[in-house]
Coordinates of C-alpha atoms and ligand atoms in Angstrom, one line a residue:
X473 CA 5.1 -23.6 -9.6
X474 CA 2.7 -21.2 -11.0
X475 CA -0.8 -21.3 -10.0
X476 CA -2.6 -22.6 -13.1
X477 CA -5.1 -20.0 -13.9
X478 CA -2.7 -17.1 -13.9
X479 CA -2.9 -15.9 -17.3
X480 CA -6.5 -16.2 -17.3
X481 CA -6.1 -14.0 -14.2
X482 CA -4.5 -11.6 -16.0
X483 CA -6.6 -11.6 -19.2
X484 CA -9.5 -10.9 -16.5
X485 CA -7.5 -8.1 -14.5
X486 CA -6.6 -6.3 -18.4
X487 CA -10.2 -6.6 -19.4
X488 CA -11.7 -4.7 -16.1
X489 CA -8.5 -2.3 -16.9
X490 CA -9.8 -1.9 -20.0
X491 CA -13.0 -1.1 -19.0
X492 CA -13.1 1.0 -16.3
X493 CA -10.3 3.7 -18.7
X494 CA -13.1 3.7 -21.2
X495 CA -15.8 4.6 -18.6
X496 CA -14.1 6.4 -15.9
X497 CA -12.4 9.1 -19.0
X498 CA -10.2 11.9 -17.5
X499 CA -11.6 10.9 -13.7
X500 CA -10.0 8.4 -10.8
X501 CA -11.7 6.1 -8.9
X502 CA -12.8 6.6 -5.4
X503 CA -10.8 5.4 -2.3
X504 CA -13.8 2.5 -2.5
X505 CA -16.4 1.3 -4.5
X506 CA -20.1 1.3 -3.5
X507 CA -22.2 -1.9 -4.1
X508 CA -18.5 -2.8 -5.9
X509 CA -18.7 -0.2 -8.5
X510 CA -16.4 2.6 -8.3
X511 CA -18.4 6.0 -9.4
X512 CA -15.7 8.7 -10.7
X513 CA -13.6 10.7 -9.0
X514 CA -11.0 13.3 -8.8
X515 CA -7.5 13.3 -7.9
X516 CA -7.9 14.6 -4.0
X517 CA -7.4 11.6 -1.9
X518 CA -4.5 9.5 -0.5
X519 CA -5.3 7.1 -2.8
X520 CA -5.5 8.0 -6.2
X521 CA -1.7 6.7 -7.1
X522 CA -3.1 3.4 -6.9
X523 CA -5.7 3.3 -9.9
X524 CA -2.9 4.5 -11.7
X525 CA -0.1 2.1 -10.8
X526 CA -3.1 -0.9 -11.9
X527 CA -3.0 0.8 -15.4
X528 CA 0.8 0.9 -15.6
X529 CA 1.3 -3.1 -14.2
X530 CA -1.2 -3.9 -17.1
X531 CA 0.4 -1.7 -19.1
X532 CA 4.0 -4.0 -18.4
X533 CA 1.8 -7.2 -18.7
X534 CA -0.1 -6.3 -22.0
X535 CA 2.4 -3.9 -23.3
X536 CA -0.7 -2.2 -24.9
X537 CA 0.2 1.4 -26.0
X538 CA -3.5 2.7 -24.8
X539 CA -2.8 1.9 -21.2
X540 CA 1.1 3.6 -21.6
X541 CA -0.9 6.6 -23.0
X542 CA -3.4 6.8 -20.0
X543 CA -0.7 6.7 -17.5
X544 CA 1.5 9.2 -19.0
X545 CA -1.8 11.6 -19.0
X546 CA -2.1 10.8 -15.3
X547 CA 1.5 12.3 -14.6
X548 CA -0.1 14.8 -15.3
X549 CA -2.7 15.4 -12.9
X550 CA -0.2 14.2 -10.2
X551 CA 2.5 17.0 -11.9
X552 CA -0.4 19.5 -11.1
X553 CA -1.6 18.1 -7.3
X554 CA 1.8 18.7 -6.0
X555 CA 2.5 22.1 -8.1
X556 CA -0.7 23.3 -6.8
X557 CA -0.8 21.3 -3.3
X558 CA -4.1 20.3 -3.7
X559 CA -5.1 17.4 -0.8
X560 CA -0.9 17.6 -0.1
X561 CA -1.4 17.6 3.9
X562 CA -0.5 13.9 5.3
X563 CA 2.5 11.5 4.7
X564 CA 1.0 9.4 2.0
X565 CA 3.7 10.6 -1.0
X566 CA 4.7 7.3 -1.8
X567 CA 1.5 5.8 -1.8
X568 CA 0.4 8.6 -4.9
X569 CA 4.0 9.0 -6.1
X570 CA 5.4 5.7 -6.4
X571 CA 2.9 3.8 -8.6
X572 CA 2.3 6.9 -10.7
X573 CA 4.8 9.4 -11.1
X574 CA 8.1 7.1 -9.7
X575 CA 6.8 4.4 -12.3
X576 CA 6.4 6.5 -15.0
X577 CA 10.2 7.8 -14.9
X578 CA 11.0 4.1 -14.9
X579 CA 9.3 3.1 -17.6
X580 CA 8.9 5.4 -19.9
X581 CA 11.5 8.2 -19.0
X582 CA 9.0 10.7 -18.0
X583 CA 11.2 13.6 -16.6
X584 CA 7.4 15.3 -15.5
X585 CA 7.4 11.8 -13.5
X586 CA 10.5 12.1 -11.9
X587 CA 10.7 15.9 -10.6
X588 CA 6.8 15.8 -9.1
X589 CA 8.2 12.4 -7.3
X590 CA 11.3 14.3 -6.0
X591 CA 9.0 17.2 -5.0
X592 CA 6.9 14.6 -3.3
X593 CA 9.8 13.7 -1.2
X594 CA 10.6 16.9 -0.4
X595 CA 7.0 18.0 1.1
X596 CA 7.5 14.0 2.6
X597 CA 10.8 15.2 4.6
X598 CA 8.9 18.6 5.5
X599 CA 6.8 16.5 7.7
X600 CA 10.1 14.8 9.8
X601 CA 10.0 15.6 12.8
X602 CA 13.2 15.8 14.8
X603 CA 12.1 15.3 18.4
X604 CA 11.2 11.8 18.2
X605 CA 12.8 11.2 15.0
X606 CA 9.8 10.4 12.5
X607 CA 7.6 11.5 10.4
X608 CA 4.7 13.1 11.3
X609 CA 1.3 10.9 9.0
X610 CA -1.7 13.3 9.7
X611 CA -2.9 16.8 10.5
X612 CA -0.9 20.6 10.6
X613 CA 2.9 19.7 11.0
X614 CA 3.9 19.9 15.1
X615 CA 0.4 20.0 15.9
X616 CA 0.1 18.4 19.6
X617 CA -3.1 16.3 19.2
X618 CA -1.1 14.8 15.4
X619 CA 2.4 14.4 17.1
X620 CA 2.4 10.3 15.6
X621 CA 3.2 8.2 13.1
X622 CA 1.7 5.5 11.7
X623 CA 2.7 1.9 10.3
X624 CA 1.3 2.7 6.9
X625 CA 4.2 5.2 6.3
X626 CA 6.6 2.1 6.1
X627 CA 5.3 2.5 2.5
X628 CA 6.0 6.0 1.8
X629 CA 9.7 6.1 2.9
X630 CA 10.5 3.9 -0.2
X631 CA 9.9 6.8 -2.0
X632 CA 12.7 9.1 -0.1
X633 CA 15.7 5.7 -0.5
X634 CA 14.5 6.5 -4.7
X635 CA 14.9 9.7 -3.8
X636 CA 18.0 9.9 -2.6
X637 CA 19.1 7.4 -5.4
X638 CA 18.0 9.8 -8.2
X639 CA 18.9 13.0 -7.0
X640 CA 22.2 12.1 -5.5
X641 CA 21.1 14.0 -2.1
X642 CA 21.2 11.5 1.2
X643 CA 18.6 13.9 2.9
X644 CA 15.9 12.0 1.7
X645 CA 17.8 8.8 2.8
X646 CA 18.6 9.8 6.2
X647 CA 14.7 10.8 6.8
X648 CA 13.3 7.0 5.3
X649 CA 16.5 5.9 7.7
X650 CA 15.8 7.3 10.7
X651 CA 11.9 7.2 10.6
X652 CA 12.2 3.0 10.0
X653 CA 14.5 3.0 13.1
X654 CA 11.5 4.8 15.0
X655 CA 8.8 3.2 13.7
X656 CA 9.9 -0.4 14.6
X657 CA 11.1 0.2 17.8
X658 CA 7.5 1.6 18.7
X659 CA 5.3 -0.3 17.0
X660 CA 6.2 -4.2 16.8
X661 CA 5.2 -5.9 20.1
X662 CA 6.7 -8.9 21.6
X663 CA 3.9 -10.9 19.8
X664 CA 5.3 -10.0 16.7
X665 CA 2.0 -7.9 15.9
X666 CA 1.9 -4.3 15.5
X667 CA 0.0 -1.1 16.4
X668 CA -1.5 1.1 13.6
X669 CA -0.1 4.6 15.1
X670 CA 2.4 5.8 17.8
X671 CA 2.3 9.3 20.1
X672 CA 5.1 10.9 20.7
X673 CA 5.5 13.7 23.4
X674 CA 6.1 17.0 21.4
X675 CA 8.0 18.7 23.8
X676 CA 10.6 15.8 24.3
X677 CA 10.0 13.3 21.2
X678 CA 9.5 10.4 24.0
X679 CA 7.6 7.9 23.2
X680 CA 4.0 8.1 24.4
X681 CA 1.4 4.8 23.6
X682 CA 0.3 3.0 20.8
X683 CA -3.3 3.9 19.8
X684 CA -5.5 2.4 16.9
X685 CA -7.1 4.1 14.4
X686 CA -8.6 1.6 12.1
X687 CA -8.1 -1.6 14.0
X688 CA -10.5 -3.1 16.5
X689 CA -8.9 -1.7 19.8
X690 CA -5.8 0.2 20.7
X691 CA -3.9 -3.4 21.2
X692 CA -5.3 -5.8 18.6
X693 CA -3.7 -6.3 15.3
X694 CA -5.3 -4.8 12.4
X695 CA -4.8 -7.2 9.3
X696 CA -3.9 -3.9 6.9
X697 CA -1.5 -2.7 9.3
X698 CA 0.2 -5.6 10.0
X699 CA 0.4 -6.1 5.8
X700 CA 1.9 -2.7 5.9
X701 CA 4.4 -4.3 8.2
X702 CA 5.9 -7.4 6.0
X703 CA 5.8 -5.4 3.0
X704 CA 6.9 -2.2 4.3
X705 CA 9.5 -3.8 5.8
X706 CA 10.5 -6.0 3.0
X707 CA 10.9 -3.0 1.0
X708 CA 13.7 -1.4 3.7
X709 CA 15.1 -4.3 3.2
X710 CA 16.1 -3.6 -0.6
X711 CA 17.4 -0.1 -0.2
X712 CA 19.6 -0.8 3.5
X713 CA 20.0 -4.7 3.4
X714 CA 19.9 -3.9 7.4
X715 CA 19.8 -7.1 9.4
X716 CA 16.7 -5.0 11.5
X717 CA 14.6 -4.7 8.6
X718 CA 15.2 -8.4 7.9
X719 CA 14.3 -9.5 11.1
X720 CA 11.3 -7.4 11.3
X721 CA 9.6 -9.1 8.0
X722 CA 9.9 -12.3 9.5
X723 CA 8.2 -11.5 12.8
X724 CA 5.8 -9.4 11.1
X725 CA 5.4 -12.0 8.3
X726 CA 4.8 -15.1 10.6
X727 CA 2.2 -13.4 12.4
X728 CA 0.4 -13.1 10.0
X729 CA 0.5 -16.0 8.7
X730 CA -0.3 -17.7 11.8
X731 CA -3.5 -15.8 12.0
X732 CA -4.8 -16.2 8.7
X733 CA -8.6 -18.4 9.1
X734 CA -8.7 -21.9 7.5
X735 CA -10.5 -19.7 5.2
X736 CA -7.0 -17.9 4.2
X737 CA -8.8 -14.5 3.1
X738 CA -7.7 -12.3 6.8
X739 CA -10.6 -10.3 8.6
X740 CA -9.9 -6.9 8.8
X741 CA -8.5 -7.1 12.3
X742 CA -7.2 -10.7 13.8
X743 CA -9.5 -10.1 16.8
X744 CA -11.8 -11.8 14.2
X745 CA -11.4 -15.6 12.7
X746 CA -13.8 -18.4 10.9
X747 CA -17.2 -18.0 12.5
X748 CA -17.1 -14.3 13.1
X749 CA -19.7 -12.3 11.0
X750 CA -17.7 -9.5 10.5
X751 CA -15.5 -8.5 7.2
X752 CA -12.7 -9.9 5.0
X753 CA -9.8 -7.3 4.1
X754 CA -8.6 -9.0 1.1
X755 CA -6.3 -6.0 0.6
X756 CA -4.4 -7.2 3.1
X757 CA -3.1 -10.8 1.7
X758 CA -2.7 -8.8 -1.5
X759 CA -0.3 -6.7 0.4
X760 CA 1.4 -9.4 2.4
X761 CA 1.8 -11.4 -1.0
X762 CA 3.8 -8.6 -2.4
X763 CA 5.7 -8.4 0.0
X764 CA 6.8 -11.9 0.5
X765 CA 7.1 -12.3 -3.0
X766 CA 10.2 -9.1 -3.3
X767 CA 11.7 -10.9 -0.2
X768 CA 12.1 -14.2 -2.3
X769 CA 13.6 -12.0 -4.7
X770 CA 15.9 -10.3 -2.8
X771 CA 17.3 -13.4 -0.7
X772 CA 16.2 -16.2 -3.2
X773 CA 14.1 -17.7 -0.6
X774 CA 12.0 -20.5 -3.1
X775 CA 9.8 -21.6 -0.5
X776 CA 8.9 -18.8 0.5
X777 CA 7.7 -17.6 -3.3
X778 CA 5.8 -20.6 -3.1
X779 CA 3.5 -20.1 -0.2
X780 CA 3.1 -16.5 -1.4
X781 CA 2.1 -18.0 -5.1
X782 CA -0.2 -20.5 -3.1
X783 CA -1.6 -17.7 -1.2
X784 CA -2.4 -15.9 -4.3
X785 CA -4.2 -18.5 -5.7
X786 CA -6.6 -18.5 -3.0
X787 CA -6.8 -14.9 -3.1
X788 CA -8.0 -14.8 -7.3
X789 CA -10.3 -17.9 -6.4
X790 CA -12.1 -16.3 -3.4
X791 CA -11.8 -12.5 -4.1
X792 CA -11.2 -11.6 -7.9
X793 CA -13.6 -10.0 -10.3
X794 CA -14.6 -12.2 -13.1
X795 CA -17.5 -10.8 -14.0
X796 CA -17.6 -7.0 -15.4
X797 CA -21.4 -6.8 -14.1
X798 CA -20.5 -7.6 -10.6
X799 CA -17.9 -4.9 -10.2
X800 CA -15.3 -2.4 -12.0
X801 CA -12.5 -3.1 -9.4
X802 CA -10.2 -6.1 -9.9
X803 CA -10.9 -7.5 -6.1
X804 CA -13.7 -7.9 -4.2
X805 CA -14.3 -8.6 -0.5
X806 CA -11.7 -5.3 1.0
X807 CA -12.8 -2.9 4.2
X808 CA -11.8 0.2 4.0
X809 CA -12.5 1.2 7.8
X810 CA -14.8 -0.8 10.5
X811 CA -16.3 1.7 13.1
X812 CA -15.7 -0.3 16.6
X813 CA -16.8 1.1 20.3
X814 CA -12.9 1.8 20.9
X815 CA -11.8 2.8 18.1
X816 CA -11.9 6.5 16.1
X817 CA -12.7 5.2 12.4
X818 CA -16.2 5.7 10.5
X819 CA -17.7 2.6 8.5
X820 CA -16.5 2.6 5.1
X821 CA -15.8 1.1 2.4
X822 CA -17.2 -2.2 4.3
X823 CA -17.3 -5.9 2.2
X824 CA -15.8 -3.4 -1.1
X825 CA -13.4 -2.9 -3.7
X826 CA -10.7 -0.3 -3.0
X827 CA -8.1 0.8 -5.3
X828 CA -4.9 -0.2 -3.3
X829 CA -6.6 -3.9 -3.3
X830 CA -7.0 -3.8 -7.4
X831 CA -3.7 -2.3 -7.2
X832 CA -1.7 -5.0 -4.8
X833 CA -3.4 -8.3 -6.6
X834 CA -2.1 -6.7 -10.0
X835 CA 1.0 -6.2 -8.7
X836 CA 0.7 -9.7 -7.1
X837 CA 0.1 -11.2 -10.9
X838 CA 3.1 -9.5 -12.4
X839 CA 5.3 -10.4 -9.7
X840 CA 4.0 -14.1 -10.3
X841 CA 4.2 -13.7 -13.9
X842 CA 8.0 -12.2 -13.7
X843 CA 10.2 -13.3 -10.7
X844 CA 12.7 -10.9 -10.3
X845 CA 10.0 -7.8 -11.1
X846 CA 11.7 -4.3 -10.4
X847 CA 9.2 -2.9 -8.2
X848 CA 7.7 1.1 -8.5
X849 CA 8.6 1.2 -5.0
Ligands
LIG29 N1 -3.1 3.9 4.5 C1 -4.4 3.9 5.0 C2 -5.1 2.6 5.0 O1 -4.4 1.6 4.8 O2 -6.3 2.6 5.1

């Protein structure tokens, strides 16, 4: 089954593509839009791979040599952000490397693409910390008050298994290896739903409590987190075929789906369900989608494809931009950070676009569109 409007989805998705190349020029978008339109931007935040990765999915989908050329360009501004270090002080390699640099060796040979992703993963492994075993997300490396990880980096280690693949080097490897080991063994509860970051003790590397930092309260499940989780996971599960990574996408995964609203789109933290006045995180099924849909392809699982496919149906019905005036980004309704008594976020990016959303529907198209999709991850 393919849901029935998918090509119009993705003649929609290449026309706001399109667009927002002619406007935006040599700029990026913004983490998040404002009234959904993304102003421009430069190339200085965690996010920046993602806008690019959109243009390289159309790019597969359309096959148009504009979008090719536009990508190609961006490799270099990511050649020079990593030469130069500029904004290169957290964990979040893979989530600028992978969709822009990583994809651009795959598909179009770019040797620029390929040594600024390796020298990604080596500023990535820089950050490992040995007592605790993981790699440290934010703030000066071994600083005290920033000895954590967090969930999101399930992401980024997909970047070191390339690594290691490319360069022939199992360093890179052994980090990804031992950091997924960590990670799951702090931050999947016996509910199956996860915290957003772990403490470790720096002097010992025991593990300390889980703490949120975009999520409700320190023991709810944040829906973006917990996305981070089945997808994340999913993707260990294609470079290590582990039996651990396997089992964690299913918990993970039927969380989440157990949570969803009648409503299907998630609020940003399952504290919240239908009735509740606060925000959607459509980014989050976008994740989630993507990640059940490489799952399928890596086991073969049909019904599982299915509900993802059904999933996304809902997601281009309730969230997708169809309308140029209403909005430059490809999906609407995403929260970028909820400000709660408990927690340490700031409101932003509340009931927006944001550029890993555009970028996971997209992916979530082409992955619906091609079964069997080789992922820049
Ligand atoms: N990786 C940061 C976030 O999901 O907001």
């Amino acid at each position: 089954m393919i849901f029935s409007d998918l090509d119009k989805a993705i003649t929609y998705a290449e026309k706001q593509t399109e667009k927002s190349i002619k406007d935006l020029k040599d700029k990026f978008k913004p983490s998040h839009s404002t009234n959904n339109i993304y102003p421009m931007s430069e190339n200085d935040e965690w996010t920046n791979g993602m806008w690019t990765g959109e243009i390289n999915i159309l790019y597969e989908l359309t096959k148009r040599g504009d979008f090719k050329e536009k990508a190609l360009e961006h490799v270099g501004a990511f050649k020079y952000r990593i030469d130069e270090m500029v904004s290169i002080n957290n964990h979040d390699m893979g989530f600028l490397y992978s969709p822009s640099c990583v994809a651009a060796y795959k598909l179009y040979g770019s040797e620029d693409g390929k040594n600024s992703a390796i020298k990604a993963a080596d500023y990535l492994i820089s950050r490992y910390q040995e007592k605790g075993r993981f790699i440290q997300a934010w703030g000066p490396i071994g600083d005290p008050n920033n000895y954590r990880l967090i969930i999101d980096c399930l992401m980024n280690i997909p970047l070191l298994f390339w690594a290691s693949e490319v360069t022939g080097d199992n360093k890179y490897r052994k980090v990804a290896l031992a950091h997924f080991e960590t990670s799951i063994a702090c931050v999947l509860r016996p509910d199956d739903s996860t915290y957003h970051t772990y403490y470790f003790d720096p002097e010992t590397g025991s593990p300390l409590r889980g703490v949120t930092h975009q999520g409700n309260r320190n023991d709810s499940a944040w829906a973006r987190g917990q996305a981070w989780g089945i997808y994340g996971s999913a993707l260990s599960y294609r470079y290590t075929k582990s039996e651990k990574a396997m089992e964690v996408f299913k918990r993970t995964l039927e969380f989440f789906l157990n949570h969803l609203p009648e409503s299907v789109i998630p609020y940003w933290d399952f504290d919240f369900t239908d009735g509740s006045s606060e925000s959607r995180d459509s980014s989050a099924l976008a994740i989630a989608i993507c990640g059940m849909m490489e799952m399928s392809d890596l086991t073969g699982d049909k019904e599982l494809r299915e509900k993802a496919l059904k999933l996304l149906e809902e997601l281009y019905n309730k969230c997708a931009v169809k309308d140029p005036e209403i909005s430059n980004g490809q999906l609407l309704h995403g929260v970028y950070c909820r400000k709660t008594p408990t927690n340490d976020a700031r409101d932003r990016g509340v009931d927006e676009c944001n550029t890993w959303g555009d970028y996971f529907y997209v992916e979530a198209l082409m992955r619906a569109k091609n079964p069997g999709w080789k992922a820049y991850w």
